[in-house]
Structures are given as C-alpha cells and as structure tokens.
Amino acid sequence: MGWLSDEERDALVPAERALPRLPIPVQAVSSDEFVPAPQTARQRRLERHLGALGTALAKRQGVSRRRFFRGASGMAAAFLAMNDVFGPVFDVSAAEAAEPDRADARAKALSGQFIMDMHTHFLRDDTRLEGFVRAREAVGRAGWNPLLVDRPQSIEDLKFANYMKEVFLDSDTKVACISGAPSEVESDWFLTNGMKAAARARINGAAGGTTRAFSHAIFTPGYPGWLESIDRAIAELKPDSFKGYTIGDNTHKNLSKHPWRLDDEKLAYPAYEKFAKAGLVNVCIHKGLFPPSVAQRFPHLLPYTDVSDVGRAAKDWPQLNFVIYHGGYRYAGGGRAEDAWTQFERTGRIDWVTDLAEIPARHGVANVYADVGQLFAQTTIAEPRLSAVMMGQLVKGLGADHVCWGTDAIWTGAPQWQIEALRRLEIPEDLRAKHGFAPLGPADGPVKAAIFGDNNARLYRFDARRRAALADDAIALAKAAYERDGGMRTNLAYGFVSGRAARA
C-alpha cells in the first residue's frame, strides 16, 4: 500500500465512508501515496455550515438533502458557504443556491465551455494497491453504502468504467489525457504505457472517432532499458506526450532508486533528443507534493522534487515545452495549506510555485508551463485565498497562456467541483493591489478560457475542427441522455482522509 507505515495507515479512514456527500470535499483526500492533512478547524466549520444550509434549502425546495447537493443549486450553496467561512473569494449569489432554475440556467450556459483536462488517472484492472480495496470493504462492513454490503470489492470506482462516468458524464470535461505513475515495482504502475494507449483507443472508439482522450507514455531515466522503452513507445504506442517523475518512484518513496534531474545532460538529454526527433514536444513533469514532513523521511529525494532544474533544461531545449505538474506546489502530498499561507504572508513566496513563476524572467525562456493539478485541488478546499494567490503568481510570471488545466481526477471524484471552483474563483482586491495581480475574470472570460482549454489545445494541436466535432459525437449524445434521464454526480471521493482533526 504505497510507502505508508502500518501506524500511518491505522490513522486513516476511507474517504467514501468518512466524508459527507457534499459538492466539494471538506478535507484533504489522498491516494495511498501520502498521508492527507487532518481536517482543519475552518473546514469543520464549513462542513457544519454547508450541512445546515443544505438542509434548510433542500426542505424549502421539497427535495432530499442528498438530491439538493447533487444539483447546480447545491454546488452554488457550497461556494456560498466557502465565502462565509473563508472570506469572499468565489463569485456566487444566494439566489443561485435558493432558486434551482437560476442555478440550472447558469450551469447550462457554461456546460459547453471547452475544458481540456490533461491530467487524469484511473487504476489498472490487476492493480495490487490493496489500500483502495480495504477502504471499500470497510465501507461495506459499516453499512454506510448499501451497494457495497456483501459484494466483493475490487476498487471498480477507481477503474475505467467509473472514470468514464465521472470525467465525461458527471463533469463538463470535453477532452482528457490518461496519465499514470511509474514504480520500481513493475506491477504497481498505475497503468502501463500500453494500458494508457489502449484506453485512449477505447474511449475514442466509443466516441465514434472523435478525439476525446489523449495518453501519456511514462519515461523513467535510469531504469534498466529505459531509453529503448522510449523508442518502443514512440514506434508502437504513439503517445501524445511523455511524462516523467524526477522523484523516481513516487508511490514507493522508500524504494526509489532512480531519482533524476531535468538538467542532467548525460541522463535526461538523450531522452529529449528522442522526443524532439519524434515531434513529441510536450514534456510533462511531476514536481512538488513534497512538504517538510515528507522531506524529513526521505531527505535524499528532496533535491529532485523542487523546480531548480527546470530553467536550464528549458533554455537548453527551446524546441520542447516543459509542463510542470501541480505547478511545483510543495505543501500538498501530506503538507498543510496553512503552512503555505503563513509562508506567503511572511515572505510573499510559496514553495515552489513562486520559483516556477519566476523562471521565464530569470532564464529568458518561454517554454515553461504550469499544470495546476493538486495545487488547485488541495488548496481550494483548505485555504482558497492561497489558491487564488498561486493562480495569480503563475499567471503573472508565466502568462495566462502558460497555465494549463489538470485535475488529477478521479482521486477526489468527478472533477466538476474543481471546474466550478475555478469558474467562480477571484483574487481578492486587496491581494491584487498589494501584489500586482490581474483579475482572473469571469467564468468564460479570456483568462479562464485559456486555462481551461485553449492553452492545452494549442500545445496538443487540438484545432477548432476537432473541437466542433465533439458537439454531436457518441459521448455527447450519451451525456445528453444521461442528464435527461436524471443522472447526477454521486459526490463521492475515493482514497483516504485523516482520522483525526487538526487543532484550531
């Protein structure tokens, strides 16, 4: 079960059992790769406030609370409650939460927005990451979810079928990239490169020939035969881009034997040469998610997890695009958003997001991008002002045309709550004035349109013709039927949450 110790696992509980079915998570959720942060005092306040608000509004609308929270009014109520607890960060009105017709009209008007999520996951059918299985079995034993009682658990909710439902039916996502993670333990890769390519073909085939899915191939510098595996992937799998983990094995950090740096001329540069020759110019790199608590346990990996190696590699390879996943944000993956906010208030900086944002000016490069990934997912639910600040720093330093949408779904369930969070997010005026941030603007304005889809579309040459073809393909028709027949989000999250609360 990843690198967690028995003691750490004993302190966790399944997210499906522990979290109420609210439109947004009310505490950090992790896979079995890291210990999630405990629920904070303000998150507990949010949970209570949103629960009470939902109960009152559901009663007024004559529906169950669960049904209320699965609709557009319930989503609006979540961000209304967020503003009440964290301060005015999200663009939402009380009328949206109180009047279903108003909320539904807004949701329908934005449902056609082009959203290209180039950072998604599911698990292979033969996964042996038993933590997810044990979590779902515990849910069944507790009787919390009747559908899980007396049914053998095989973590289907983290596999292909539920991925299709949550990404393409339960959210406004139009196009997604199937990603993965490598491991020193061959059977613990989330998906092999071949599995990702096969899933891409399966999705695009089901869509009727349009392009709904892209896929990564993972490259692993230092692993036995790794350069030859790049050649095979290019020739046989035809990936849309390559992805690497400079930490080596992120799932089993205690086993990681092959960490590497982006600017290692002898090790990494031969791979870039192969990518450039094949025309695969987007190099996606996992960075960050390595807070001090994790660094204390694995200090030998710390030099490989920050963004200090990005600038030189980008300068040496201007023909490539270096897309830094999670925006380099350090404090997820077991850290605390409060620590990042404290650092920002004290210094005006956030590890390692600020460093990433400053690379273009420091190195004179224009080929560095940020994929927001867990940066956005983890901070929005813990400290939305931090989320707003980091988006402001990345837009200011990299440019709005160099910040890309990715959700890391489906670990935290359907990505719609993250989509709604960015649609509504605005940098508070006092922070804009003090730090020189430009407004993020309206949900469908130029900045958010660029982040949601236009930037990824440009990187992956997804032109207007290919976009237009999605409007009436088989997946669009399936989604329309699903919604017409009453299909709604489950509001479930998958993985683990802390079994203890943080101190106020």
PDB file of N, CA and C in Angstrom, residues 368-461:
ATOM      1  N   VAL A 368       8.063  27.158 -20.606  1.00  0.00           N
ATOM      2  CA  VAL A 368       7.739  26.542 -19.313  1.00  0.00           C
ATOM      3  C   VAL A 368       6.275  26.818 -19.002  1.00  0.00           C
ATOM      4  N   TYR A 369       5.567  25.765 -18.659  1.00  0.00           N
ATOM      5  CA  TYR A 369       4.126  25.827 -18.388  1.00  0.00           C
ATOM      6  C   TYR A 369       3.843  25.230 -17.013  1.00  0.00           C
ATOM      7  N   ALA A 370       2.707  25.609 -16.429  1.00  0.00           N
ATOM      8  CA  ALA A 370       2.246  25.026 -15.168  1.00  0.00           C
ATOM      9  C   ALA A 370       0.910  24.337 -15.384  1.00  0.00           C
ATOM     10  N   ASP A 371       0.851  23.058 -15.030  1.00  0.00           N
ATOM     11  CA  ASP A 371      -0.411  22.327 -14.944  1.00  0.00           C
ATOM     12  C   ASP A 371      -0.825  22.377 -13.469  1.00  0.00           C
ATOM     13  N   VAL A 372      -2.060  22.810 -13.176  1.00  0.00           N
ATOM     14  CA  VAL A 372      -2.396  23.130 -11.786  1.00  0.00           C
ATOM     15  C   VAL A 372      -2.633  21.910 -10.904  1.00  0.00           C
ATOM     16  N   GLY A 373      -3.154  20.802 -11.445  1.00  0.00           N
ATOM     17  CA  GLY A 373      -3.222  19.547 -10.700  1.00  0.00           C
ATOM     18  C   GLY A 373      -3.612  19.691  -9.239  1.00  0.00           C
ATOM     19  N   GLN A 374      -2.846  19.034  -8.356  1.00  0.00           N
ATOM     20  CA  GLN A 374      -3.166  19.052  -6.934  1.00  0.00           C
ATOM     21  C   GLN A 374      -2.962  20.429  -6.306  1.00  0.00           C
ATOM     22  N   LEU A 375      -2.200  21.295  -6.938  1.00  0.00           N
ATOM     23  CA  LEU A 375      -2.099  22.666  -6.447  1.00  0.00           C
ATOM     24  C   LEU A 375      -3.489  23.240  -6.242  1.00  0.00           C
ATOM     25  N   PHE A 376      -4.336  23.081  -7.231  1.00  0.00           N
ATOM     26  CA  PHE A 376      -5.676  23.659  -7.170  1.00  0.00           C
ATOM     27  C   PHE A 376      -6.594  22.806  -6.301  1.00  0.00           C
ATOM     28  N   ALA A 377      -6.555  21.503  -6.470  1.00  0.00           N
ATOM     29  CA  ALA A 377      -7.474  20.624  -5.754  1.00  0.00           C
ATOM     30  C   ALA A 377      -7.290  20.712  -4.243  1.00  0.00           C
ATOM     31  N   GLN A 378      -6.043  20.728  -3.781  1.00  0.00           N
ATOM     32  CA  GLN A 378      -5.786  20.681  -2.345  1.00  0.00           C
ATOM     33  C   GLN A 378      -5.961  22.034  -1.666  1.00  0.00           C
ATOM     34  N   THR A 379      -5.603  23.127  -2.331  1.00  0.00           N
ATOM     35  CA  THR A 379      -5.662  24.423  -1.653  1.00  0.00           C
ATOM     36  C   THR A 379      -7.049  25.039  -1.683  1.00  0.00           C
ATOM     37  N   THR A 380      -7.830  24.763  -2.716  1.00  0.00           N
ATOM     38  CA  THR A 380      -9.159  25.356  -2.817  1.00  0.00           C
ATOM     39  C   THR A 380     -10.023  24.964  -1.629  1.00  0.00           C
ATOM     40  N   ILE A 381      -9.886  23.738  -1.139  1.00  0.00           N
ATOM     41  CA  ILE A 381     -10.736  23.261  -0.053  1.00  0.00           C
ATOM     42  C   ILE A 381     -10.154  23.578   1.321  1.00  0.00           C
ATOM     43  N   ALA A 382      -8.905  24.044   1.382  1.00  0.00           N
ATOM     44  CA  ALA A 382      -8.268  24.309   2.666  1.00  0.00           C
ATOM     45  C   ALA A 382      -8.032  25.788   2.920  1.00  0.00           C
ATOM     46  N   GLU A 383      -7.648  26.516   1.890  1.00  0.00           N
ATOM     47  CA  GLU A 383      -7.337  27.942   2.011  1.00  0.00           C
ATOM     48  C   GLU A 383      -7.498  28.579   0.638  1.00  0.00           C
ATOM     49  N   PRO A 384      -8.744  28.917   0.268  1.00  0.00           N
ATOM     50  CA  PRO A 384      -8.973  29.400  -1.106  1.00  0.00           C
ATOM     51  C   PRO A 384      -8.211  30.663  -1.455  1.00  0.00           C
ATOM     52  N   ARG A 385      -7.877  31.492  -0.469  1.00  0.00           N
ATOM     53  CA  ARG A 385      -7.054  32.667  -0.780  1.00  0.00           C
ATOM     54  C   ARG A 385      -5.686  32.229  -1.300  1.00  0.00           C
ATOM     55  N   LEU A 386      -5.169  31.138  -0.763  1.00  0.00           N
ATOM     56  CA  LEU A 386      -3.890  30.601  -1.229  1.00  0.00           C
ATOM     57  C   LEU A 386      -4.009  30.147  -2.669  1.00  0.00           C
ATOM     58  N   SER A 387      -5.098  29.475  -2.981  1.00  0.00           N
ATOM     59  CA  SER A 387      -5.336  29.043  -4.346  1.00  0.00           C
ATOM     60  C   SER A 387      -5.366  30.238  -5.286  1.00  0.00           C
ATOM     61  N   ALA A 388      -6.066  31.281  -4.869  1.00  0.00           N
ATOM     62  CA  ALA A 388      -6.158  32.486  -5.698  1.00  0.00           C
ATOM     63  C   ALA A 388      -4.792  33.128  -5.887  1.00  0.00           C
ATOM     64  N   VAL A 389      -4.003  33.182  -4.814  1.00  0.00           N
ATOM     65  CA  VAL A 389      -2.675  33.788  -4.899  1.00  0.00           C
ATOM     66  C   VAL A 389      -1.775  33.003  -5.843  1.00  0.00           C
ATOM     67  N   MET A 390      -1.797  31.682  -5.734  1.00  0.00           N
ATOM     68  CA  MET A 390      -0.930  30.877  -6.597  1.00  0.00           C
ATOM     69  C   MET A 390      -1.333  30.999  -8.059  1.00  0.00           C
ATOM     70  N   MET A 391      -2.627  31.044  -8.324  1.00  0.00           N
ATOM     71  CA  MET A 391      -3.053  31.274  -9.700  1.00  0.00           C
ATOM     72  C   MET A 391      -2.578  32.648 -10.160  1.00  0.00           C
ATOM     73  N   GLY A 392      -2.657  33.631  -9.273  1.00  0.00           N
ATOM     74  CA  GLY A 392      -2.184  34.962  -9.622  1.00  0.00           C
ATOM     75  C   GLY A 392      -0.699  34.996  -9.906  1.00  0.00           C
ATOM     76  N   GLN A 393       0.099  34.305  -9.097  1.00  0.00           N
ATOM     77  CA  GLN A 393       1.544  34.276  -9.320  1.00  0.00           C
ATOM     78  C   GLN A 393       1.886  33.590 -10.640  1.00  0.00           C
ATOM     79  N   LEU A 394       1.224  32.478 -10.916  1.00  0.00           N
ATOM     80  CA  LEU A 394       1.535  31.748 -12.150  1.00  0.00           C
ATOM     81  C   LEU A 394       1.141  32.548 -13.388  1.00  0.00           C
ATOM     82  N   VAL A 395      -0.030  33.176 -13.334  1.00  0.00           N
ATOM     83  CA  VAL A 395      -0.469  33.997 -14.475  1.00  0.00           C
ATOM     84  C   VAL A 395       0.462  35.188 -14.654  1.00  0.00           C
ATOM     85  N   LYS A 396       0.863  35.820 -13.565  1.00  0.00           N
ATOM     86  CA  LYS A 396       1.741  36.986 -13.644  1.00  0.00           C
ATOM     87  C   LYS A 396       3.119  36.612 -14.176  1.00  0.00           C
ATOM     88  N   GLY A 397       3.675  35.484 -13.706  1.00  0.00           N
ATOM     89  CA  GLY A 397       5.037  35.117 -14.079  1.00  0.00           C
ATOM     90  C   GLY A 397       5.152  34.364 -15.386  1.00  0.00           C
ATOM     91  N   LEU A 398       4.271  33.401 -15.610  1.00  0.00           N
ATOM     92  CA  LEU A 398       4.334  32.572 -16.813  1.00  0.00           C
ATOM     93  C   LEU A 398       3.495  33.149 -17.943  1.00  0.00           C
ATOM     94  N   GLY A 399       2.433  33.872 -17.581  1.00  0.00           N
ATOM     95  CA  GLY A 399       1.472  34.355 -18.566  1.00  0.00           C
ATOM     96  C   GLY A 399       0.224  33.495 -18.531  1.00  0.00           C
ATOM     97  N   ALA A 400      -0.919  34.116 -18.747  1.00  0.00           N
ATOM     98  CA  ALA A 400      -2.177  33.364 -18.749  1.00  0.00           C
ATOM     99  C   ALA A 400      -2.191  32.288 -19.826  1.00  0.00           C
ATOM    100  N   ASP A 401      -1.349  32.454 -20.841  1.00  0.00           N
ATOM    101  CA  ASP A 401      -1.292  31.466 -21.925  1.00  0.00           C
ATOM    102  C   ASP A 401      -0.326  30.318 -21.613  1.00  0.00           C
ATOM    103  N   HIS A 402       0.208  30.277 -20.380  1.00  0.00           N
ATOM    104  CA  HIS A 402       1.135  29.213 -19.993  1.00  0.00           C
ATOM    105  C   HIS A 402       0.692  28.493 -18.716  1.00  0.00           C
ATOM    106  N   VAL A 403      -0.574  28.661 -18.337  1.00  0.00           N
ATOM    107  CA  VAL A 403      -1.137  27.951 -17.189  1.00  0.00           C
ATOM    108  C   VAL A 403      -2.212  27.014 -17.722  1.00  0.00           C
ATOM    109  N   CYS A 404      -2.103  25.732 -17.381  1.00  0.00           N
ATOM    110  CA  CYS A 404      -2.926  24.699 -18.025  1.00  0.00           C
ATOM    111  C   CYS A 404      -3.783  23.947 -17.016  1.00  0.00           C
ATOM    112  N   TRP A 405      -4.918  23.484 -17.504  1.00  0.00           N
ATOM    113  CA  TRP A 405      -5.879  22.796 -16.645  1.00  0.00           C
ATOM    114  C   TRP A 405      -5.544  21.313 -16.517  1.00  0.00           C
ATOM    115  N   GLY A 406      -5.547  20.867 -15.264  1.00  0.00           N
ATOM    116  CA  GLY A 406      -5.415  19.458 -14.938  1.00  0.00           C
ATOM    117  C   GLY A 406      -5.979  19.278 -13.552  1.00  0.00           C
ATOM    118  N   THR A 407      -6.650  18.162 -13.285  1.00  0.00           N
ATOM    119  CA  THR A 407      -7.353  17.990 -12.013  1.00  0.00           C
ATOM    120  C   THR A 407      -6.834  16.842 -11.165  1.00  0.00           C
ATOM    121  N   ASP A 408      -6.061  15.928 -11.752  1.00  0.00           N
ATOM    122  CA  ASP A 408      -5.643  14.717 -11.050  1.00  0.00           C
ATOM    123  C   ASP A 408      -6.835  13.830 -10.722  1.00  0.00           C
ATOM    124  N   ALA A 409      -7.977  14.072 -11.378  1.00  0.00           N
ATOM    125  CA  ALA A 409      -9.130  13.195 -11.191  1.00  0.00           C
ATOM    126  C   ALA A 409      -8.743  11.788 -11.669  1.00  0.00           C
ATOM    127  N   ILE A 410      -9.307  10.750 -11.105  1.00  0.00           N
ATOM    128  CA  ILE A 410     -10.538  10.786 -10.339  1.00  0.00           C
ATOM    129  C   ILE A 410     -10.313  10.517  -8.836  1.00  0.00           C
ATOM    130  N   TRP A 411      -9.113  10.827  -8.337  1.00  0.00           N
ATOM    131  CA  TRP A 411      -8.839  10.551  -6.926  1.00  0.00           C
ATOM    132  C   TRP A 411      -9.827  11.253  -6.008  1.00  0.00           C
ATOM    133  N   THR A 412     -10.235  12.458  -6.344  1.00  0.00           N
ATOM    134  CA  THR A 412     -11.182  13.184  -5.496  1.00  0.00           C
ATOM    135  C   THR A 412     -12.577  13.208  -6.105  1.00  0.00           C
ATOM    136  N   GLY A 413     -12.886  12.202  -6.911  1.00  0.00           N
ATOM    137  CA  GLY A 413     -14.209  12.127  -7.513  1.00  0.00           C
ATOM    138  C   GLY A 413     -14.294  12.905  -8.807  1.00  0.00           C
ATOM    139  N   ALA A 414     -15.520  13.094  -9.278  1.00  0.00           N
ATOM    140  CA  ALA A 414     -15.733  13.816 -10.528  1.00  0.00           C
ATOM    141  C   ALA A 414     -15.107  15.206 -10.437  1.00  0.00           C
ATOM    142  N   PRO A 415     -14.470  15.676 -11.505  1.00  0.00           N
ATOM    143  CA  PRO A 415     -13.761  16.954 -11.443  1.00  0.00           C
ATOM    144  C   PRO A 415     -14.643  18.193 -11.525  1.00  0.00           C
ATOM    145  N   GLN A 416     -15.966  18.027 -11.533  1.00  0.00           N
ATOM    146  CA  GLN A 416     -16.830  19.190 -11.717  1.00  0.00           C
ATOM    147  C   GLN A 416     -16.659  20.223 -10.612  1.00  0.00           C
ATOM    148  N   TRP A 417     -16.426  19.789  -9.378  1.00  0.00           N
ATOM    149  CA  TRP A 417     -16.277  20.771  -8.301  1.00  0.00           C
ATOM    150  C   TRP A 417     -15.040  21.638  -8.512  1.00  0.00           C
ATOM    151  N   GLN A 418     -13.982  21.052  -9.081  1.00  0.00           N
ATOM    152  CA  GLN A 418     -12.797  21.856  -9.366  1.00  0.00           C
ATOM    153  C   GLN A 418     -13.066  22.832 -10.513  1.00  0.00           C
ATOM    154  N   ILE A 419     -13.815  22.373 -11.513  1.00  0.00           N
ATOM    155  CA  ILE A 419     -14.187  23.249 -12.618  1.00  0.00           C
ATOM    156  C   ILE A 419     -14.991  24.441 -12.095  1.00  0.00           C
ATOM    157  N   GLU A 420     -15.977  24.148 -11.239  1.00  0.00           N
ATOM    158  CA  GLU A 420     -16.794  25.224 -10.684  1.00  0.00           C
ATOM    159  C   GLU A 420     -15.970  26.156  -9.812  1.00  0.00           C
ATOM    160  N   ALA A 421     -14.998  25.597  -9.087  1.00  0.00           N
ATOM    161  CA  ALA A 421     -14.166  26.438  -8.222  1.00  0.00           C
ATOM    162  C   ALA A 421     -13.384  27.458  -9.041  1.00  0.00           C
ATOM    163  N   LEU A 422     -12.768  27.030 -10.140  1.00  0.00           N
ATOM    164  CA  LEU A 422     -12.029  27.990 -10.960  1.00  0.00           C
ATOM    165  C   LEU A 422     -12.969  28.956 -11.651  1.00  0.00           C
ATOM    166  N   ARG A 423     -14.121  28.484 -12.104  1.00  0.00           N
ATOM    167  CA  ARG A 423     -15.074  29.391 -12.741  1.00  0.00           C
ATOM    168  C   ARG A 423     -15.438  30.554 -11.814  1.00  0.00           C
ATOM    169  N   ARG A 424     -15.541  30.261 -10.529  1.00  0.00           N
ATOM    170  CA  ARG A 424     -16.003  31.257  -9.563  1.00  0.00           C
ATOM    171  C   ARG A 424     -14.867  31.981  -8.844  1.00  0.00           C
ATOM    172  N   LEU A 425     -13.650  31.453  -8.907  1.00  0.00           N
ATOM    173  CA  LEU A 425     -12.547  31.998  -8.136  1.00  0.00           C
ATOM    174  C   LEU A 425     -12.130  33.382  -8.627  1.00  0.00           C
ATOM    175  N   GLU A 426     -11.888  34.278  -7.675  1.00  0.00           N
ATOM    176  CA  GLU A 426     -11.303  35.572  -7.998  1.00  0.00           C
ATOM    177  C   GLU A 426     -10.300  35.942  -6.914  1.00  0.00           C
ATOM    178  N   ILE A 427      -9.222  36.568  -7.323  1.00  0.00           N
ATOM    179  CA  ILE A 427      -8.220  37.035  -6.377  1.00  0.00           C
ATOM    180  C   ILE A 427      -8.795  38.244  -5.646  1.00  0.00           C
ATOM    181  N   PRO A 428      -8.864  38.207  -4.310  1.00  0.00           N
ATOM    182  CA  PRO A 428      -9.426  39.346  -3.579  1.00  0.00           C
ATOM    183  C   PRO A 428      -8.723  40.646  -3.944  1.00  0.00           C
ATOM    184  N   GLU A 429      -9.478  41.722  -3.923  1.00  0.00           N
ATOM    185  CA  GLU A 429      -8.978  43.014  -4.408  1.00  0.00           C
ATOM    186  C   GLU A 429      -7.762  43.491  -3.628  1.00  0.00           C
ATOM    187  N   ASP A 430      -7.752  43.247  -2.303  1.00  0.00           N
ATOM    188  CA  ASP A 430      -6.620  43.715  -1.514  1.00  0.00           C
ATOM    189  C   ASP A 430      -5.335  43.001  -1.906  1.00  0.00           C
ATOM    190  N   LEU A 431      -5.434  41.713  -2.246  1.00  0.00           N
ATOM    191  CA  LEU A 431      -4.252  40.972  -2.678  1.00  0.00           C
ATOM    192  C   LEU A 431      -3.815  41.400  -4.072  1.00  0.00           C
ATOM    193  N   ARG A 432      -4.769  41.720  -4.926  1.00  0.00           N
ATOM    194  CA  ARG A 432      -4.416  42.200  -6.266  1.00  0.00           C
ATOM    195  C   ARG A 432      -3.649  43.513  -6.166  1.00  0.00           C
ATOM    196  N   ALA A 433      -4.132  44.407  -5.327  1.00  0.00           N
ATOM    197  CA  ALA A 433      -3.497  45.720  -5.195  1.00  0.00           C
ATOM    198  C   ALA A 433      -2.101  45.599  -4.589  1.00  0.00           C
ATOM    199  N   LYS A 434      -1.952  44.770  -3.594  1.00  0.00           N
ATOM    200  CA  LYS A 434      -0.676  44.659  -2.895  1.00  0.00           C
ATOM    201  C   LYS A 434       0.388  43.964  -3.726  1.00  0.00           C
ATOM    202  N   HIS A 435      -0.019  42.949  -4.517  1.00  0.00           N
ATOM    203  CA  HIS A 435       0.966  42.110  -5.203  1.00  0.00           C
ATOM    204  C   HIS A 435       0.959  42.264  -6.720  1.00  0.00           C
ATOM    205  N   GLY A 436       0.145  43.144  -7.227  1.00  0.00           N
ATOM    206  CA  GLY A 436       0.149  43.400  -8.660  1.00  0.00           C
ATOM    207  C   GLY A 436      -0.454  42.295  -9.497  1.00  0.00           C
ATOM    208  N   PHE A 437      -1.411  41.568  -8.936  1.00  0.00           N
ATOM    209  CA  PHE A 437      -2.073  40.509  -9.693  1.00  0.00           C
ATOM    210  C   PHE A 437      -3.206  41.092 -10.529  1.00  0.00           C
ATOM    211  N   ALA A 438      -3.369  40.571 -11.726  1.00  0.00           N
ATOM    212  CA  ALA A 438      -4.514  40.939 -12.560  1.00  0.00           C
ATOM    213  C   ALA A 438      -5.709  40.080 -12.158  1.00  0.00           C
ATOM    214  N   PRO A 439      -6.923  40.567 -12.344  1.00  0.00           N
ATOM    215  CA  PRO A 439      -8.100  39.749 -12.044  1.00  0.00           C
ATOM    216  C   PRO A 439      -8.128  38.499 -12.919  1.00  0.00           C
ATOM    217  N   LEU A 440      -8.669  37.420 -12.363  1.00  0.00           N
ATOM    218  CA  LEU A 440      -8.861  36.201 -13.162  1.00  0.00           C
ATOM    219  C   LEU A 440     -10.049  36.353 -14.095  1.00  0.00           C
ATOM    220  N   GLY A 441     -11.015  37.178 -13.702  1.00  0.00           N
ATOM    221  CA  GLY A 441     -12.129  37.495 -14.585  1.00  0.00           C
ATOM    222  C   GLY A 441     -13.264  36.495 -14.537  1.00  0.00           C
ATOM    223  N   PRO A 442     -14.245  36.674 -15.414  1.00  0.00           N
ATOM    224  CA  PRO A 442     -15.449  35.828 -15.401  1.00  0.00           C
ATOM    225  C   PRO A 442     -15.166  34.395 -15.797  1.00  0.00           C
ATOM    226  N   ALA A 443     -16.152  33.541 -15.509  1.00  0.00           N
ATOM    227  CA  ALA A 443     -16.015  32.100 -15.742  1.00  0.00           C
ATOM    228  C   ALA A 443     -15.644  31.782 -17.176  1.00  0.00           C
ATOM    229  N   ASP A 444     -16.202  32.513 -18.120  1.00  0.00           N
ATOM    230  CA  ASP A 444     -15.935  32.271 -19.536  1.00  0.00           C
ATOM    231  C   ASP A 444     -15.114  33.393 -20.161  1.00  0.00           C
ATOM    232  N   GLY A 445     -14.415  34.162 -19.316  1.00  0.00           N
ATOM    233  CA  GLY A 445     -13.566  35.228 -19.813  1.00  0.00           C
ATOM    234  C   GLY A 445     -12.271  34.698 -20.401  1.00  0.00           C
ATOM    235  N   PRO A 446     -11.444  35.570 -20.955  1.00  0.00           N
ATOM    236  CA  PRO A 446     -10.254  35.120 -21.684  1.00  0.00           C
ATOM    237  C   PRO A 446      -9.223  34.396 -20.821  1.00  0.00           C
ATOM    238  N   VAL A 447      -9.028  34.819 -19.578  1.00  0.00           N
ATOM    239  CA  VAL A 447      -8.021  34.158 -18.735  1.00  0.00           C
ATOM    240  C   VAL A 447      -8.444  32.731 -18.412  1.00  0.00           C
ATOM    241  N   LYS A 448      -9.652  32.566 -17.943  1.00  0.00           N
ATOM    242  CA  LYS A 448     -10.104  31.229 -17.556  1.00  0.00           C
ATOM    243  C   LYS A 448     -10.338  30.341 -18.772  1.00  0.00           C
ATOM    244  N   ALA A 449     -10.768  30.916 -19.882  1.00  0.00           N
ATOM    245  CA  ALA A 449     -10.911  30.117 -21.107  1.00  0.00           C
ATOM    246  C   ALA A 449      -9.555  29.577 -21.549  1.00  0.00           C
ATOM    247  N   ALA A 450      -8.518  30.391 -21.415  1.00  0.00           N
ATOM    248  CA  ALA A 450      -7.170  29.945 -21.771  1.00  0.00           C
ATOM    249  C   ALA A 450      -6.729  28.801 -20.874  1.00  0.00           C
ATOM    250  N   ILE A 451      -6.938  28.962 -19.567  1.00  0.00           N
ATOM    251  CA  ILE A 451      -6.502  27.939 -18.620  1.00  0.00           C
ATOM    252  C   ILE A 451      -7.298  26.655 -18.803  1.00  0.00           C
ATOM    253  N   PHE A 452      -8.608  26.777 -18.926  1.00  0.00           N
ATOM    254  CA  PHE A 452      -9.453  25.591 -19.031  1.00  0.00           C
ATOM    255  C   PHE A 452      -9.170  24.756 -20.271  1.00  0.00           C
ATOM    256  N   GLY A 453      -8.860  25.399 -21.395  1.00  0.00           N
ATOM    257  CA  GLY A 453      -8.759  24.589 -22.593  1.00  0.00           C
ATOM    258  C   GLY A 453      -7.884  25.114 -23.706  1.00  0.00           C
ATOM    259  N   ASP A 454      -7.863  26.423 -23.889  1.00  0.00           N
ATOM    260  CA  ASP A 454      -7.168  26.965 -25.050  1.00  0.00           C
ATOM    261  C   ASP A 454      -5.670  26.672 -25.023  1.00  0.00           C
ATOM    262  N   ASN A 455      -5.057  26.734 -23.845  1.00  0.00           N
ATOM    263  CA  ASN A 455      -3.616  26.509 -23.771  1.00  0.00           C
ATOM    264  C   ASN A 455      -3.258  25.053 -24.068  1.00  0.00           C
ATOM    265  N   ASN A 456      -3.988  24.129 -23.479  1.00  0.00           N
ATOM    266  CA  ASN A 456      -3.740  22.715 -23.774  1.00  0.00           C
ATOM    267  C   ASN A 456      -4.037  22.410 -25.240  1.00  0.00           C
ATOM    268  N   ALA A 457      -5.081  23.027 -25.771  1.00  0.00           N
ATOM    269  CA  ALA A 457      -5.413  22.801 -27.178  1.00  0.00           C
ATOM    270  C   ALA A 457      -4.273  23.257 -28.086  1.00  0.00           C
ATOM    271  N   ARG A 458      -3.673  24.378 -27.752  1.00  0.00           N
ATOM    272  CA  ARG A 458      -2.541  24.864 -28.556  1.00  0.00           C
ATOM    273  C   ARG A 458      -1.336  23.920 -28.428  1.00  0.00           C
ATOM    274  N   LEU A 459      -1.056  23.476 -27.209  1.00  0.00           N
ATOM    275  CA  LEU A 459       0.091  22.586 -27.005  1.00  0.00           C
ATOM    276  C   LEU A 459      -0.074  21.266 -27.745  1.00  0.00           C
ATOM    277  N   TYR A 460      -1.306  20.776 -27.794  1.00  0.00           N
ATOM    278  CA  TYR A 460      -1.558  19.456 -28.393  1.00  0.00           C
ATOM    279  C   TYR A 460      -2.213  19.555 -29.770  1.00  0.00           C
ATOM    280  N   ARG A 461      -2.183  20.747 -30.358  1.00  0.00           N
ATOM    281  CA  ARG A 461      -2.676  20.973 -31.725  1.00  0.00           C
ATOM    282  C   ARG A 461      -4.116  20.468 -31.896  1.00  0.00           C
TER     283      ARG A 461
END
